[in-house]
Short mmCIF file of C-alpha atoms and ligand atoms in Angstrom, two decimals:
data_model
loop_
_atom_site.label_atom_id
_atom_site.label_comp_id
_atom_site.label_asym_id
_atom_site.label_seq_id
_atom_site.Cartn_x
_atom_site.Cartn_y
_atom_site.Cartn_z
CA MET A 1 0.49 -0.16 0.13
CA GLN A 2 1.17 3.30 -0.85
CA LYS A 3 1.69 5.39 1.31
CA ARG A 4 2.90 9.32 1.89
CA PHE A 5 5.38 10.48 4.19
CA LEU A 6 6.78 13.61 5.61
CA MET A 7 11.32 13.48 6.41
CA CYS A 8 13.13 16.29 7.57
CA ARG A 9 17.12 15.81 6.70
CA PRO A 10 19.51 15.37 9.73
CA THR A 11 21.80 18.49 8.08
CA HIS A 12 22.16 20.06 11.68
CA PHE A 13 22.33 16.73 13.02
CA ALA A 14 23.84 16.94 16.89
CA VAL A 15 23.66 15.32 20.00
CA THR A 16 25.12 18.73 22.20
CA TYR A 17 21.88 18.49 24.87
CA LYS A 18 20.57 14.63 26.64
CA ILE A 19 16.72 14.45 26.59
CA ASN A 20 16.83 10.53 26.63
CA PRO A 21 18.73 7.77 28.32
CA TRP A 22 20.23 7.49 24.25
CA MET A 23 21.67 10.64 24.31
CA ASP A 24 25.64 11.53 25.25
CA PRO A 25 26.25 14.72 25.33
CA ALA A 26 30.32 14.10 25.29
CA ALA A 27 30.25 10.87 22.69
CA PRO A 28 31.51 11.77 19.37
CA TYR A 29 28.81 11.24 16.55
CA ASP A 30 29.27 11.93 12.75
CA THR A 31 26.64 14.64 11.18
CA THR A 32 27.30 13.36 7.44
CA LEU A 33 26.94 9.95 8.28
CA ALA A 34 23.75 9.85 9.74
CA ILE A 35 23.16 12.19 6.23
CA SER A 36 23.99 9.68 4.05
CA GLN A 37 21.77 6.57 6.56
CA TRP A 38 18.97 9.73 5.90
CA GLU A 39 19.68 9.38 2.44
CA SER A 40 19.40 5.60 2.05
CA LEU A 41 16.30 5.10 4.42
CA LYS A 42 14.85 8.05 2.35
CA ALA A 43 15.70 5.54 -1.40
CA THR A 44 14.06 2.53 0.21
CA TYR A 45 10.85 4.28 0.49
CA GLU A 46 11.24 5.53 -2.99
CA ASN A 47 12.49 2.34 -3.68
CA LEU A 48 8.95 0.52 -2.41
CA GLY A 49 6.71 3.24 -4.18
CA HIS A 50 6.24 5.46 -1.56
CA GLN A 51 5.62 9.26 -1.51
CA ILE A 52 8.34 11.60 0.18
CA GLU A 53 7.81 15.94 0.81
CA LEU A 54 10.43 17.20 3.00
CA ILE A 55 10.22 19.59 5.28
CA ASP A 56 13.36 22.37 5.69
CA PRO A 57 15.49 21.28 8.71
CA ILE A 58 16.18 24.33 10.81
CA PRO A 59 19.74 25.01 12.49
CA GLY A 60 20.40 25.21 16.09
CA LEU A 61 16.99 22.14 15.85
CA PRO A 62 18.99 19.21 15.60
CA ASP A 63 16.55 16.45 16.68
CA MET A 64 13.89 18.01 14.21
CA VAL A 65 15.36 15.08 12.14
CA PHE A 66 12.36 13.25 14.31
CA ALA A 67 9.77 14.43 11.75
CA ALA A 68 7.43 11.75 13.96
CA ASN A 69 7.53 13.81 16.64
CA GLY A 70 6.51 16.88 14.29
CA GLY A 71 2.22 16.28 14.79
CA THR A 72 -0.39 13.48 14.29
CA VAL A 73 -2.47 13.92 10.56
CA ILE A 74 -5.00 11.53 10.22
CA ASP A 75 -7.57 12.11 7.79
CA GLY A 76 -7.00 15.45 6.21
CA ARG A 77 -6.26 17.64 9.88
CA MET A 78 -2.68 17.91 11.56
CA PHE A 79 -2.92 17.98 15.64
CA THR A 80 0.04 19.67 16.45
CA ALA A 81 3.21 19.38 18.40
CA GLN A 82 3.96 20.50 21.89
CA PHE A 83 6.88 19.05 23.14
CA ARG A 84 7.69 18.14 26.70
CA HIS A 85 11.36 19.82 26.46
CA ALA A 86 12.63 23.20 26.07
CA GLU A 87 15.11 22.15 23.36
CA ARG A 88 12.58 20.70 20.63
CA ALA A 89 10.05 23.20 21.67
CA ASP A 90 10.24 25.58 17.88
CA GLU A 91 10.01 22.48 16.27
CA GLY A 92 5.95 22.12 16.68
CA PRO A 93 6.14 25.62 14.86
CA ALA A 94 7.83 24.91 11.96
CA TYR A 95 6.26 21.48 11.65
CA ARG A 96 2.45 23.04 12.04
CA ASP A 97 3.33 26.11 9.48
CA TRP A 98 4.98 23.49 7.27
CA ALA A 99 0.72 21.62 7.75
CA GLU A 100 -0.89 24.53 7.02
CA ARG A 101 0.97 25.87 4.02
CA ALA A 102 0.43 22.44 2.92
CA GLY A 103 -2.78 22.54 2.99
CA TYR A 104 -4.03 20.32 6.42
CA GLU A 105 -6.66 21.72 8.84
CA VAL A 106 -4.64 22.34 11.72
CA HIS A 107 -5.36 22.07 15.05
CA ASP A 108 -4.40 23.07 17.47
CA ALA A 109 -2.52 21.08 20.73
CA LYS A 110 -3.50 22.09 24.07
CA HIS A 111 -1.51 19.24 26.34
CA VAL A 112 1.86 18.29 26.07
CA ASN A 113 2.01 15.33 23.41
CA GLU A 114 5.07 14.78 21.00
CA GLY A 115 2.79 13.81 17.56
CA GLU A 116 3.60 9.83 16.16
CA GLY A 117 6.34 9.17 18.61
CA ASP A 118 3.20 8.68 21.05
CA ILE A 119 0.24 8.60 19.11
CA LEU A 120 0.14 5.77 16.38
CA LEU A 121 -3.66 4.69 14.58
CA ALA A 122 -3.63 1.89 14.45
CA GLY A 123 -6.70 0.12 12.51
CA GLU A 124 -9.85 1.23 14.61
CA TYR A 125 -8.12 2.83 17.40
CA VAL A 126 -5.39 5.32 18.26
CA LEU A 127 -3.00 4.08 20.73
CA ALA A 128 -1.56 6.64 22.55
CA GLY A 129 1.11 6.04 25.04
CA THR A 130 1.96 8.02 28.38
CA GLY A 131 4.43 8.02 31.22
CA PHE A 132 7.26 10.24 29.51
CA ARG A 133 6.42 12.81 27.17
CA THR A 134 2.94 12.81 26.01
CA ALA A 135 0.65 14.05 28.67
CA HIS A 136 -2.37 11.88 29.24
CA ALA A 137 -4.85 14.77 29.08
CA SER A 138 -4.03 14.97 25.18
CA HIS A 139 -5.34 11.79 24.52
CA ALA A 140 -9.00 13.27 24.72
CA GLU A 141 -7.60 15.93 22.51
CA VAL A 142 -7.05 13.05 20.28
CA GLN A 143 -10.59 11.78 20.05
CA GLU A 144 -11.77 14.64 20.39
CA ILE A 145 -10.31 15.64 17.18
CA PHE A 146 -10.02 12.36 14.96
CA GLY A 147 -13.06 11.14 16.27
CA ARG A 148 -11.16 7.74 16.80
CA PRO A 149 -11.81 5.59 20.15
CA VAL A 150 -8.37 6.47 21.91
CA ILE A 151 -6.60 3.76 23.71
CA THR A 152 -4.00 4.84 26.32
CA LEU A 153 -0.63 2.34 26.65
CA GLN A 154 1.61 3.26 30.01
CA LEU A 155 4.89 2.82 28.97
CA VAL A 156 6.94 2.21 32.45
CA ASP A 157 10.75 2.27 30.98
CA PRO A 158 12.11 5.19 30.02
CA ARG A 159 14.85 3.66 27.68
CA PHE A 160 11.52 3.29 25.42
CA TYR A 161 10.17 6.54 26.11
CA HIS A 162 8.06 6.53 22.76
CA LEU A 163 5.54 4.86 21.86
CA ASP A 164 7.10 4.08 18.77
CA THR A 165 9.97 2.64 20.34
CA ALA A 166 7.84 0.12 22.21
CA LEU A 167 5.38 -0.84 19.11
CA ALA A 168 5.15 -0.70 15.68
CA VAL A 169 2.02 -1.30 13.49
CA LEU A 170 2.56 -3.56 11.43
CA SER A 171 -1.48 -3.72 9.12
CA THR A 172 -3.44 -1.25 9.67
CA GLY A 173 -6.86 -2.59 8.75
CA ALA A 174 -6.88 -0.28 4.99
CA ASP A 175 -3.67 -2.76 4.15
CA GLY A 176 -6.16 -5.19 3.52
CA LYS A 177 -4.97 -7.19 6.62
CA PRO A 178 -6.67 -7.59 10.08
CA ALA A 179 -4.39 -4.70 12.35
CA ASN A 180 -1.66 -5.92 14.15
CA ILE A 181 1.01 -4.27 15.82
CA ALA A 182 4.66 -5.50 16.99
CA TYR A 183 5.52 -4.88 20.75
CA LEU A 184 7.57 -5.31 23.94
CA PRO A 185 5.83 -6.52 26.24
CA GLU A 186 7.99 -5.08 29.28
CA ALA A 187 8.16 -1.57 27.81
CA PHE A 188 4.41 -1.36 28.84
CA SER A 189 2.44 -1.63 32.44
CA PRO A 190 0.66 -4.71 33.18
CA GLY A 191 -2.82 -3.16 32.72
CA SER A 192 -1.34 -1.97 28.78
CA GLN A 193 -0.39 -5.76 28.85
CA ASN A 194 -3.64 -7.18 29.13
CA VAL A 195 -5.03 -4.03 26.49
CA LEU A 196 -2.94 -4.66 24.08
CA ARG A 197 -3.26 -8.91 24.60
CA GLN A 198 -6.86 -8.17 24.30
CA LEU A 199 -6.93 -6.30 21.20
CA PHE A 200 -4.34 -7.54 19.32
CA PRO A 201 -3.80 -11.60 19.94
CA ASN A 202 -1.92 -12.36 16.81
CA ALA A 203 0.61 -9.69 17.45
CA VAL A 204 4.25 -10.11 16.80
CA ILE A 205 6.16 -10.53 19.89
CA ALA A 206 9.58 -8.19 20.58
CA ASN A 207 12.20 -9.41 23.05
CA ILE A 208 14.81 -6.42 24.84
CA GLU A 209 17.77 -7.17 22.16
CA ASP A 210 15.11 -5.88 19.77
CA ALA A 211 14.57 -3.05 21.66
CA GLU A 212 18.04 -2.20 22.60
CA VAL A 213 18.65 -1.27 18.45
CA LEU A 214 15.28 0.20 18.62
CA GLY A 215 14.36 -1.95 16.19
CA LEU A 216 10.57 -1.09 16.75
CA ASN A 217 10.70 1.87 15.54
CA ALA A 218 10.04 0.51 12.48
CA VAL A 219 7.69 1.59 9.62
CA SER A 220 5.48 -1.18 7.77
CA ASP A 221 2.89 -0.61 4.60
CA GLY A 222 1.39 -3.62 5.10
CA GLU A 223 3.63 -5.62 3.52
CA ASN A 224 6.85 -4.04 4.05
CA VAL A 225 8.94 -3.73 7.29
CA VAL A 226 11.54 -1.29 7.11
CA LEU A 227 13.09 -2.05 10.83
CA PRO A 228 16.82 -1.15 12.09
CA VAL A 229 19.27 -4.06 10.13
CA GLN A 230 20.34 -4.52 13.14
CA ALA A 231 17.57 -6.46 14.87
CA THR A 232 17.87 -10.50 13.20
CA HIS A 233 15.38 -11.36 16.18
CA LEU A 234 12.29 -9.21 15.34
CA ALA A 235 12.98 -9.81 11.64
CA GLU A 236 12.55 -13.30 11.72
CA GLU A 237 9.51 -12.69 13.60
CA LEU A 238 7.73 -10.44 11.05
CA ARG A 239 9.32 -13.08 8.51
CA LYS A 240 7.39 -16.08 9.82
CA ALA A 241 4.24 -13.80 10.24
CA GLY A 242 4.05 -13.13 6.54
CA TYR A 243 5.92 -9.37 6.74
CA GLU A 244 9.13 -8.79 4.14
CA PRO A 245 11.59 -7.01 6.51
CA ILE A 246 13.71 -5.01 5.10
CA GLY A 247 17.00 -3.61 7.06
CA VAL A 248 18.23 -0.48 7.16
CA ASP A 249 21.15 1.04 9.47
CA VAL A 250 20.18 4.73 11.27
CA SER A 251 22.61 3.52 14.33
CA GLU A 252 24.17 7.37 13.57
CA LEU A 253 20.64 8.17 14.05
CA ARG A 254 19.95 5.95 17.11
CA LEU A 255 22.84 8.32 19.58
CA ALA A 256 19.83 10.70 19.91
CA GLY A 257 17.52 7.95 20.66
CA GLY A 258 15.49 7.17 16.82
CA GLY A 259 15.00 5.02 14.01
CA PRO A 260 13.71 4.57 11.64
CA LYS A 261 9.76 5.35 12.58
CA CYS A 262 11.03 8.64 14.37
CA CYS A 263 12.19 10.19 11.01
CA THR A 264 9.18 9.33 9.15
CA LEU A 265 5.46 11.36 10.10
CA GLU A 266 3.62 9.80 7.99
CA LEU A 267 0.37 12.03 5.92
CA ARG A 268 -2.87 10.88 6.06
CA SER A 269 -5.28 12.49 3.11
C1 DA2 O 1 9.50 7.53 18.12
N1 DA2 O 1 10.19 8.82 17.94
C2 DA2 O 1 9.54 10.13 16.73
C3 DA2 O 1 11.48 9.06 18.96
N2 DA2 O 1 11.32 8.39 19.78
N3 DA2 O 1 11.28 10.65 18.90
C4 DA2 O 1 13.10 10.33 18.92
C5 DA2 O 1 13.71 11.35 19.42
C6 DA2 O 1 15.08 12.29 19.46
C7 DA2 O 1 15.27 13.15 20.57
N4 DA2 O 1 16.49 13.34 20.36
C8 DA2 O 1 13.84 13.21 21.49
O1 DA2 O 1 14.11 12.99 22.76
O2 DA2 O 1 13.23 13.84 22.02
#
């Protein structure tokens, strides 16, 4: 199923502050390598037939490459992001302006939420993470704006601070398969694990080694799943479940705590 994605070239990528456990401002990073890894990710999507839109990177916003945090776009409406940390605050208006210029109906967030980092459409439900970044109060905003049932999921491990570091949507229901996900159970509270088991009895279960290379930060079109090449166990499980795993190396971006999905905001008209 062909998709439309918004991406941001990591021209100004850097690790100069620490807002998640993956980031170490004292460690070396390589912006040139980050750019070439990102170019390969973009080419991977294009080879799969997906359409890519680009937003201009802004100097001084080193995490802007993580476009998935820039908002949530469903049914031609954008719910804007409001970042938890001051270091990323200016990204919200930048993505908002892009959406307005592109003709989306823009709905401004009243509460902290980090876009598709924590808000994922999975069939008839919107799965919404909370615990580290996105405020629980924003889940009600999402439900009101998109008119879809929102399922709150409680994240419990600071390494998996966004929902899309612990859970990937594999099929949406719109791609001819029943909605399905892959996830790391222990990244969620016991109650949330029960909810996920009930809603997705056929989910692909990842292990901690997959999650530790951000393997669940994956992008699926219902058939092909683009994921970090280092997540070999998850790739095998996906293959067994009938998906085609496509490994990409975005290890330089992992130094900031992001993977393929983080670089990819889905635009749903
Ligand atoms: C799942 N998504 C979108 C992400 N995990 N995004 C990466 C954000 C990385 C950034 N340094 C931060 O900590 O906000």
